[in-house]
Structure formats: structure tokens, C-alpha cells
């Protein structure tokens, strides 16, 4: 009894061969994805070390005993935060993740979400004035849309007044100290000082006559 003839190289692949090739392709893609994920996580480990050191420097800022120590700790903390941000952006760039830098550009509904408007005297309407949330691209696709504030026609808003230091209202212009002299004592009336009123001259004369 003769068995089935072996398939020749020119025969079309069977369904089993197609399934085997699909499984192999999926396995390769899974291994590549795991390798990329492992590389990404490994690249973020130095950032974790930097943030841990930043947290330690924050504690040093709270424990500063003098203004000089506080200033030195604050400067070191600011440098640590800048370094961590640069490191994170560098890793983003290695994986083709980049910020949109939408400020100054016309709003693009495909990549940006308008969350506010602000009057501006010179910027064209619809121009992005600032980003509430930074948008990012992964390659040419949108990874996260930017949340932006756009310009509308109108005068620029007036700056908010800065409240005076302290709890109570600040001194008026007439009470402010001169540029090169001492402050003058504030004059108060007798009623404000709550002093007893002196008897009038007429009353003193009547008492003398009596």
C-alpha cells in the first residue's frame, strides 16, 4: 500500500503552514515589543534615582536653619528638577515622542482642544497663547492632544493688583516714608486718643465767682 505523495516545493502552502507562519510572526512581534518595553523601563531607572535625590533635597530645604541654607537648598532643588525634566524629554525623543510646541500657532482641532479664550490686541484670532496641558506626538500621530488657550479680538486684560503684604491694608501715600528721611508721626484728634476734655474757661470763671 502506497502512502500519500510528499508535497513538492512548488505546491501552495497548506493551512497548517499558514497558521505556523502567523504564529511565528506574532511571536517575533511580541518579543520585539517586550524588548522595547524593557529598554524603556531600563532607561527610566536613572530618572527614578534623580527624583529620589530631588526628594531628599526637598527635605533639606524644609530643614534649613538660615536664609543662606534655604537659598542654597532651593537652588539645588531647582537644578535637580530641571535635570529630571531634561532627562525625561531626552528619553521621549529617543522613542520619537515629542512635544507639539503649540504656542504661537493657529489652533488645530485635530491635535488641540480649546479650553479657554483670552482677548489679545495684536495676535490673530485663534492663535494659541499658552498651553494648559502640553500635547505630544508619537511619530506623526497624536499621542495626547494639547489643551490650549487661544486669542480672541479685544484689548489685553489688565493685570491683577498685587495685594499688600500683611493682613491689614497698607499705608496710604501720605503716610509713606520719605525717600531720605524719617517717617512723621501720624496726627490724631483728641477724640481718637480718647482723652478727657478740659473744662472751658467760662466754667472756670463761674466756679471762681461762686
PDB file of C-alpha atoms in Angstrom:
ATOM      1  CA  UNK A   1       0.000   0.000   0.000  1.00  0.00           C
ATOM      2  CA  UNK A   2       1.399   3.302  -1.082  1.00  0.00           C
ATOM      3  CA  UNK A   3       1.294   6.359   1.267  1.00  0.00           C
ATOM      4  CA  UNK A   4       0.471   9.983   0.297  1.00  0.00           C
ATOM      5  CA  UNK A   5       2.934  11.559  -2.056  1.00  0.00           C
ATOM      6  CA  UNK A   6       5.150  14.230  -0.464  1.00  0.00           C
ATOM      7  CA  UNK A   7       4.356  17.775  -1.484  1.00  0.00           C
ATOM      8  CA  UNK A   8       6.752  19.372  -3.912  1.00  0.00           C
ATOM      9  CA  UNK A   9       8.373  22.765  -3.242  1.00  0.00           C
ATOM     10  CA  UNK A  10       6.132  24.299  -5.874  1.00  0.00           C
ATOM     11  CA  UNK A  11       2.914  23.208  -4.165  1.00  0.00           C
ATOM     12  CA  UNK A  12       0.909  26.008  -2.426  1.00  0.00           C
ATOM     13  CA  UNK A  13       1.330  26.124   1.389  1.00  0.00           C
ATOM     14  CA  UNK A  14      -1.228  24.244   3.352  1.00  0.00           C
ATOM     15  CA  UNK A  15      -3.453  25.847   6.002  1.00  0.00           C
ATOM     16  CA  UNK A  16      -1.209  24.369   8.678  1.00  0.00           C
ATOM     17  CA  UNK A  17       1.838  26.070   7.176  1.00  0.00           C
ATOM     18  CA  UNK A  18      -0.005  29.398   7.037  1.00  0.00           C
ATOM     19  CA  UNK A  19      -1.037  29.089  10.670  1.00  0.00           C
ATOM     20  CA  UNK A  20       2.523  28.212  11.708  1.00  0.00           C
ATOM     21  CA  UNK A  21       3.900  31.263   9.921  1.00  0.00           C
ATOM     22  CA  UNK A  22       1.327  33.543  11.564  1.00  0.00           C
ATOM     23  CA  UNK A  23       2.219  32.198  14.997  1.00  0.00           C
ATOM     24  CA  UNK A  24       5.923  32.763  14.306  1.00  0.00           C
ATOM     25  CA  UNK A  25       5.278  36.360  13.142  1.00  0.00           C
ATOM     26  CA  UNK A  26       3.189  37.122  16.223  1.00  0.00           C
ATOM     27  CA  UNK A  27       5.856  35.614  18.445  1.00  0.00           C
ATOM     28  CA  UNK A  28       8.524  37.828  16.856  1.00  0.00           C
ATOM     29  CA  UNK A  29       6.362  40.930  17.313  1.00  0.00           C
ATOM     30  CA  UNK A  30       5.738  40.024  20.939  1.00  0.00           C
ATOM     31  CA  UNK A  31       9.469  39.575  21.583  1.00  0.00           C
ATOM     32  CA  UNK A  32      10.222  42.916  19.899  1.00  0.00           C
ATOM     33  CA  UNK A  33       7.538  44.695  21.945  1.00  0.00           C
ATOM     34  CA  UNK A  34       8.851  43.184  25.176  1.00  0.00           C
ATOM     35  CA  UNK A  35      12.395  44.220  24.262  1.00  0.00           C
ATOM     36  CA  UNK A  36      11.282  47.805  23.571  1.00  0.00           C
ATOM     37  CA  UNK A  37       9.340  47.931  26.830  1.00  0.00           C
ATOM     38  CA  UNK A  38      12.291  46.576  28.781  1.00  0.00           C
ATOM     39  CA  UNK A  39      14.599  49.133  27.158  1.00  0.00           C
ATOM     40  CA  UNK A  40      12.162  51.944  28.001  1.00  0.00           C
ATOM     41  CA  UNK A  41      11.826  50.895  31.633  1.00  0.00           C
ATOM     42  CA  UNK A  42      15.592  50.492  31.967  1.00  0.00           C
ATOM     43  CA  UNK A  43      16.122  53.990  30.583  1.00  0.00           C
ATOM     44  CA  UNK A  44      13.726  55.413  33.199  1.00  0.00           C
ATOM     45  CA  UNK A  45      15.604  53.927  36.149  1.00  0.00           C
ATOM     46  CA  UNK A  46      18.157  56.787  36.269  1.00  0.00           C
ATOM     47  CA  UNK A  47      15.221  59.205  36.308  1.00  0.00           C
ATOM     48  CA  UNK A  48      13.861  57.421  39.374  1.00  0.00           C
ATOM     49  CA  UNK A  49      17.260  57.825  41.056  1.00  0.00           C
ATOM     50  CA  UNK A  50      17.275  61.535  40.212  1.00  0.00           C
ATOM     51  CA  UNK A  51      13.765  62.046  41.571  1.00  0.00           C
ATOM     52  CA  UNK A  52      14.674  60.215  44.763  1.00  0.00           C
ATOM     53  CA  UNK A  53      17.621  62.566  45.234  1.00  0.00           C
ATOM     54  CA  UNK A  54      15.316  65.522  44.485  1.00  0.00           C
ATOM     55  CA  UNK A  55      13.006  64.363  47.255  1.00  0.00           C
ATOM     56  CA  UNK A  56      15.962  64.252  49.629  1.00  0.00           C
ATOM     57  CA  UNK A  57      16.924  67.795  48.689  1.00  0.00           C
ATOM     58  CA  UNK A  58      13.343  68.905  49.336  1.00  0.00           C
ATOM     59  CA  UNK A  59      13.707  67.654  52.887  1.00  0.00           C
ATOM     60  CA  UNK A  60      16.934  69.630  53.221  1.00  0.00           C
ATOM     61  CA  UNK A  61      15.065  72.750  52.137  1.00  0.00           C
ATOM     62  CA  UNK A  62      12.473  72.271  54.870  1.00  0.00           C
ATOM     63  CA  UNK A  63      15.170  71.658  57.464  1.00  0.00           C
ATOM     64  CA  UNK A  64      17.227  74.752  56.570  1.00  0.00           C
ATOM     65  CA  UNK A  65      18.152  76.771  59.657  1.00  0.00           C
ATOM     66  CA  UNK A  66      19.137  80.004  57.954  1.00  0.00           C
ATOM     67  CA  UNK A  67      18.291  82.042  54.880  1.00  0.00           C
ATOM     68  CA  UNK A  68      21.618  81.096  53.305  1.00  0.00           C
ATOM     69  CA  UNK A  69      20.967  77.373  53.748  1.00  0.00           C
ATOM     70  CA  UNK A  70      17.419  77.755  52.417  1.00  0.00           C
ATOM     71  CA  UNK A  71      18.637  79.619  49.322  1.00  0.00           C
ATOM     72  CA  UNK A  72      21.315  77.014  48.636  1.00  0.00           C
ATOM     73  CA  UNK A  73      18.841  74.136  49.043  1.00  0.00           C
ATOM     74  CA  UNK A  74      16.259  75.864  46.819  1.00  0.00           C
ATOM     75  CA  UNK A  75      18.860  76.404  44.076  1.00  0.00           C
ATOM     76  CA  UNK A  76      19.964  72.769  44.228  1.00  0.00           C
ATOM     77  CA  UNK A  77      16.346  71.623  44.127  1.00  0.00           C
ATOM     78  CA  UNK A  78      15.627  73.763  41.063  1.00  0.00           C
ATOM     79  CA  UNK A  79      18.660  72.300  39.276  1.00  0.00           C
ATOM     80  CA  UNK A  80      17.518  68.776  40.131  1.00  0.00           C
ATOM     81  CA  UNK A  81      14.029  69.400  38.725  1.00  0.00           C
ATOM     82  CA  UNK A  82      15.463  70.867  35.514  1.00  0.00           C
ATOM     83  CA  UNK A  83      17.788  67.882  35.123  1.00  0.00           C
ATOM     84  CA  UNK A  84      14.938  65.411  35.642  1.00  0.00           C
ATOM     85  CA  UNK A  85      12.799  67.203  33.056  1.00  0.00           C
ATOM     86  CA  UNK A  86      15.612  67.247  30.503  1.00  0.00           C
ATOM     87  CA  UNK A  87      16.285  63.554  31.096  1.00  0.00           C
ATOM     88  CA  UNK A  88      12.622  62.671  30.608  1.00  0.00           C
ATOM     89  CA  UNK A  89      12.341  64.731  27.418  1.00  0.00           C
ATOM     90  CA  UNK A  90      15.517  63.091  26.111  1.00  0.00           C
ATOM     91  CA  UNK A  91      14.057  59.635  26.639  1.00  0.00           C
ATOM     92  CA  UNK A  92      10.850  60.746  24.956  1.00  0.00           C
ATOM     93  CA  UNK A  93      12.852  61.923  21.940  1.00  0.00           C
ATOM     94  CA  UNK A  94      14.693  58.575  21.735  1.00  0.00           C
ATOM     95  CA  UNK A  95      11.330  56.900  21.310  1.00  0.00           C
ATOM     96  CA  UNK A  96      10.106  59.537  18.830  1.00  0.00           C
ATOM     97  CA  UNK A  97       7.811  61.218  21.359  1.00  0.00           C
ATOM     98  CA  UNK A  98       7.975  64.991  21.020  1.00  0.00           C
ATOM     99  CA  UNK A  99       6.001  67.964  22.361  1.00  0.00           C
ATOM    100  CA  UNK A 100       3.798  69.854  19.917  1.00  0.00           C
ATOM    101  CA  UNK A 101       5.017  73.343  20.931  1.00  0.00           C
ATOM    102  CA  UNK A 102       1.644  74.814  20.018  1.00  0.00           C
ATOM    103  CA  UNK A 103       2.191  78.346  21.373  1.00  0.00           C
ATOM    104  CA  UNK A 104       2.075  80.934  18.587  1.00  0.00           C
ATOM    105  CA  UNK A 105       0.471  78.559  16.079  1.00  0.00           C
ATOM    106  CA  UNK A 106      -3.064  78.521  14.745  1.00  0.00           C
ATOM    107  CA  UNK A 107      -5.324  76.178  16.662  1.00  0.00           C
ATOM    108  CA  UNK A 108      -5.661  72.743  15.041  1.00  0.00           C
ATOM    109  CA  UNK A 109      -8.803  70.872  16.146  1.00  0.00           C
ATOM    110  CA  UNK A 110      -7.191  67.567  15.168  1.00  0.00           C
ATOM    111  CA  UNK A 111      -4.404  67.992  17.738  1.00  0.00           C
ATOM    112  CA  UNK A 112      -5.634  70.636  20.167  1.00  0.00           C
ATOM    113  CA  UNK A 113      -8.580  71.187  22.453  1.00  0.00           C
ATOM    114  CA  UNK A 114      -9.561  74.776  23.229  1.00  0.00           C
ATOM    115  CA  UNK A 115     -10.163  75.099  26.985  1.00  0.00           C
ATOM    116  CA  UNK A 116     -10.212  78.901  27.198  1.00  0.00           C
ATOM    117  CA  UNK A 117     -10.008  82.198  25.323  1.00  0.00           C
ATOM    118  CA  UNK A 118      -8.237  85.456  26.112  1.00  0.00           C
ATOM    119  CA  UNK A 119      -8.511  88.872  24.496  1.00  0.00           C
ATOM    120  CA  UNK A 120      -5.346  89.971  22.713  1.00  0.00           C
ATOM    121  CA  UNK A 121      -4.847  93.265  20.845  1.00  0.00           C
ATOM    122  CA  UNK A 122      -2.389  92.007  18.194  1.00  0.00           C
ATOM    123  CA  UNK A 123      -2.491  88.197  17.928  1.00  0.00           C
ATOM    124  CA  UNK A 124      -4.722  86.860  15.134  1.00  0.00           C
ATOM    125  CA  UNK A 125      -7.924  85.223  16.399  1.00  0.00           C
ATOM    126  CA  UNK A 126      -7.441  81.503  17.008  1.00  0.00           C
ATOM    127  CA  UNK A 127      -3.732  81.805  17.795  1.00  0.00           C
ATOM    128  CA  UNK A 128      -2.572  79.659  20.698  1.00  0.00           C
ATOM    129  CA  UNK A 129      -1.447  81.937  23.546  1.00  0.00           C
ATOM    130  CA  UNK A 130      -0.467  79.224  26.023  1.00  0.00           C
ATOM    131  CA  UNK A 131      -0.828  75.521  26.744  1.00  0.00           C
ATOM    132  CA  UNK A 132      -2.731  74.399  29.810  1.00  0.00           C
ATOM    133  CA  UNK A 133      -1.608  70.822  29.106  1.00  0.00           C
ATOM    134  CA  UNK A 134       1.297  70.048  26.783  1.00  0.00           C
ATOM    135  CA  UNK A 135       0.441  67.991  23.722  1.00  0.00           C
ATOM    136  CA  UNK A 136       2.722  65.208  22.444  1.00  0.00           C
ATOM    137  CA  UNK A 137       3.167  63.377  19.159  1.00  0.00           C
ATOM    138  CA  UNK A 138       4.332  59.803  18.687  1.00  0.00           C
ATOM    139  CA  UNK A 139       5.952  59.937  15.281  1.00  0.00           C
ATOM    140  CA  UNK A 140       3.362  61.621  13.078  1.00  0.00           C
ATOM    141  CA  UNK A 141       0.350  60.583  15.157  1.00  0.00           C
ATOM    142  CA  UNK A 142      -1.141  62.391  18.147  1.00  0.00           C
ATOM    143  CA  UNK A 143      -0.188  60.753  21.419  1.00  0.00           C
ATOM    144  CA  UNK A 144      -2.001  63.339  23.557  1.00  0.00           C
ATOM    145  CA  UNK A 145      -3.848  66.441  22.347  1.00  0.00           C
ATOM    146  CA  UNK A 146      -2.811  69.784  23.758  1.00  0.00           C
ATOM    147  CA  UNK A 147      -5.232  71.806  25.901  1.00  0.00           C
ATOM    148  CA  UNK A 148      -4.780  75.412  24.839  1.00  0.00           C
ATOM    149  CA  UNK A 149      -5.958  78.971  25.422  1.00  0.00           C
ATOM    150  CA  UNK A 150      -6.499  80.889  22.172  1.00  0.00           C
ATOM    151  CA  UNK A 151      -6.658  84.575  21.311  1.00  0.00           C
ATOM    152  CA  UNK A 152      -9.857  86.478  20.550  1.00  0.00           C
ATOM    153  CA  UNK A 153     -10.156  90.125  19.422  1.00  0.00           C
ATOM    154  CA  UNK A 154     -10.173  92.733  22.160  1.00  0.00           C
ATOM    155  CA  UNK A 155      -7.919  94.715  24.492  1.00  0.00           C
ATOM    156  CA  UNK A 156      -5.462  92.875  26.656  1.00  0.00           C
ATOM    157  CA  UNK A 157      -6.774  92.142  30.165  1.00  0.00           C
ATOM    158  CA  UNK A 158      -5.491  94.408  32.917  1.00  0.00           C
ATOM    159  CA  UNK A 159      -3.042  92.775  35.328  1.00  0.00           C
ATOM    160  CA  UNK A 160      -4.481  91.849  38.674  1.00  0.00           C
ATOM    161  CA  UNK A 161      -3.450  94.168  41.527  1.00  0.00           C
ATOM    162  CA  UNK A 162      -0.867  92.761  43.876  1.00  0.00           C
ATOM    163  CA  UNK A 163      -2.234  92.673  47.459  1.00  0.00           C
ATOM    164  CA  UNK A 164      -0.090  94.465  50.036  1.00  0.00           C
ATOM    165  CA  UNK A 165       1.992  92.421  52.413  1.00  0.00           C
ATOM    166  CA  UNK A 166       0.486  91.704  55.806  1.00  0.00           C
ATOM    167  CA  UNK A 167      -3.055  91.214  56.982  1.00  0.00           C
ATOM    168  CA  UNK A 168      -4.215  94.819  57.211  1.00  0.00           C
ATOM    169  CA  UNK A 169      -4.350  97.466  54.482  1.00  0.00           C
ATOM    170  CA  UNK A 170      -1.095  99.112  53.541  1.00  0.00           C
ATOM    171  CA  UNK A 171      -0.233 102.717  54.397  1.00  0.00           C
ATOM    172  CA  UNK A 172      -1.546 105.475  52.171  1.00  0.00           C
ATOM    173  CA  UNK A 173       0.704 107.691  50.085  1.00  0.00           C
ATOM    174  CA  UNK A 174       0.579 110.483  52.682  1.00  0.00           C
ATOM    175  CA  UNK A 175       1.724 108.043  55.364  1.00  0.00           C
ATOM    176  CA  UNK A 176       4.553 106.512  53.361  1.00  0.00           C
ATOM    177  CA  UNK A 177       8.095 107.247  54.466  1.00  0.00           C
ATOM    178  CA  UNK A 178      10.037 109.906  52.512  1.00  0.00           C
ATOM    179  CA  UNK A 179      12.859 108.698  50.342  1.00  0.00           C
ATOM    180  CA  UNK A 180      15.629 110.108  52.503  1.00  0.00           C
ATOM    181  CA  UNK A 181      14.059 110.956  55.835  1.00  0.00           C
ATOM    182  CA  UNK A 182      12.200 109.533  58.760  1.00  0.00           C
ATOM    183  CA  UNK A 183       8.501 108.929  58.858  1.00  0.00           C
ATOM    184  CA  UNK A 184       6.441 111.587  60.571  1.00  0.00           C
ATOM    185  CA  UNK A 185       4.189 110.517  63.441  1.00  0.00           C
ATOM    186  CA  UNK A 186       0.569 110.251  62.473  1.00  0.00           C
ATOM    187  CA  UNK A 187      -1.558 113.041  63.928  1.00  0.00           C
ATOM    188  CA  UNK A 188      -4.668 112.050  65.836  1.00  0.00           C
ATOM    189  CA  UNK A 189      -7.532 114.058  67.219  1.00  0.00           C
ATOM    190  CA  UNK A 190      -8.411 114.274  70.894  1.00  0.00           C
ATOM    191  CA  UNK A 191     -11.436 112.069  70.373  1.00  0.00           C
ATOM    192  CA  UNK A 192      -9.272 109.415  68.688  1.00  0.00           C
ATOM    193  CA  UNK A 193      -6.865 109.483  71.615  1.00  0.00           C
ATOM    194  CA  UNK A 194      -9.876 109.263  73.980  1.00  0.00           C
ATOM    195  CA  UNK A 195      -8.508 111.925  76.326  1.00  0.00           C
ATOM    196  CA  UNK A 196     -10.829 113.728  78.786  1.00  0.00           C
ATOM    197  CA  UNK A 197     -11.936 117.139  77.618  1.00  0.00           C
ATOM    198  CA  UNK A 198     -10.630 120.147  79.545  1.00  0.00           C
ATOM    199  CA  UNK A 199     -13.229 122.369  81.252  1.00  0.00           C
ATOM    200  CA  UNK A 200     -13.939 125.577  79.374  1.00  0.00           C
ATOM    201  CA  UNK A 201     -12.724 128.987  80.563  1.00  0.00           C
ATOM    202  CA  UNK A 202     -16.306 130.133  81.251  1.00  0.00           C
ATOM    203  CA  UNK A 203     -16.881 127.285  83.634  1.00  0.00           C
ATOM    204  CA  UNK A 204     -13.662 128.104  85.494  1.00  0.00           C
ATOM    205  CA  UNK A 205     -14.775 131.759  85.886  1.00  0.00           C
ATOM    206  CA  UNK A 206     -18.214 130.713  87.257  1.00  0.00           C
ATOM    207  CA  UNK A 207     -16.612 128.409  89.766  1.00  0.00           C
ATOM    208  CA  UNK A 208     -14.302 131.201  90.926  1.00  0.00           C
ATOM    209  CA  UNK A 209     -17.217 133.666  91.356  1.00  0.00           C
ATOM    210  CA  UNK A 210     -19.184 131.103  93.298  1.00  0.00           C
TER     211      UNK A 210
END
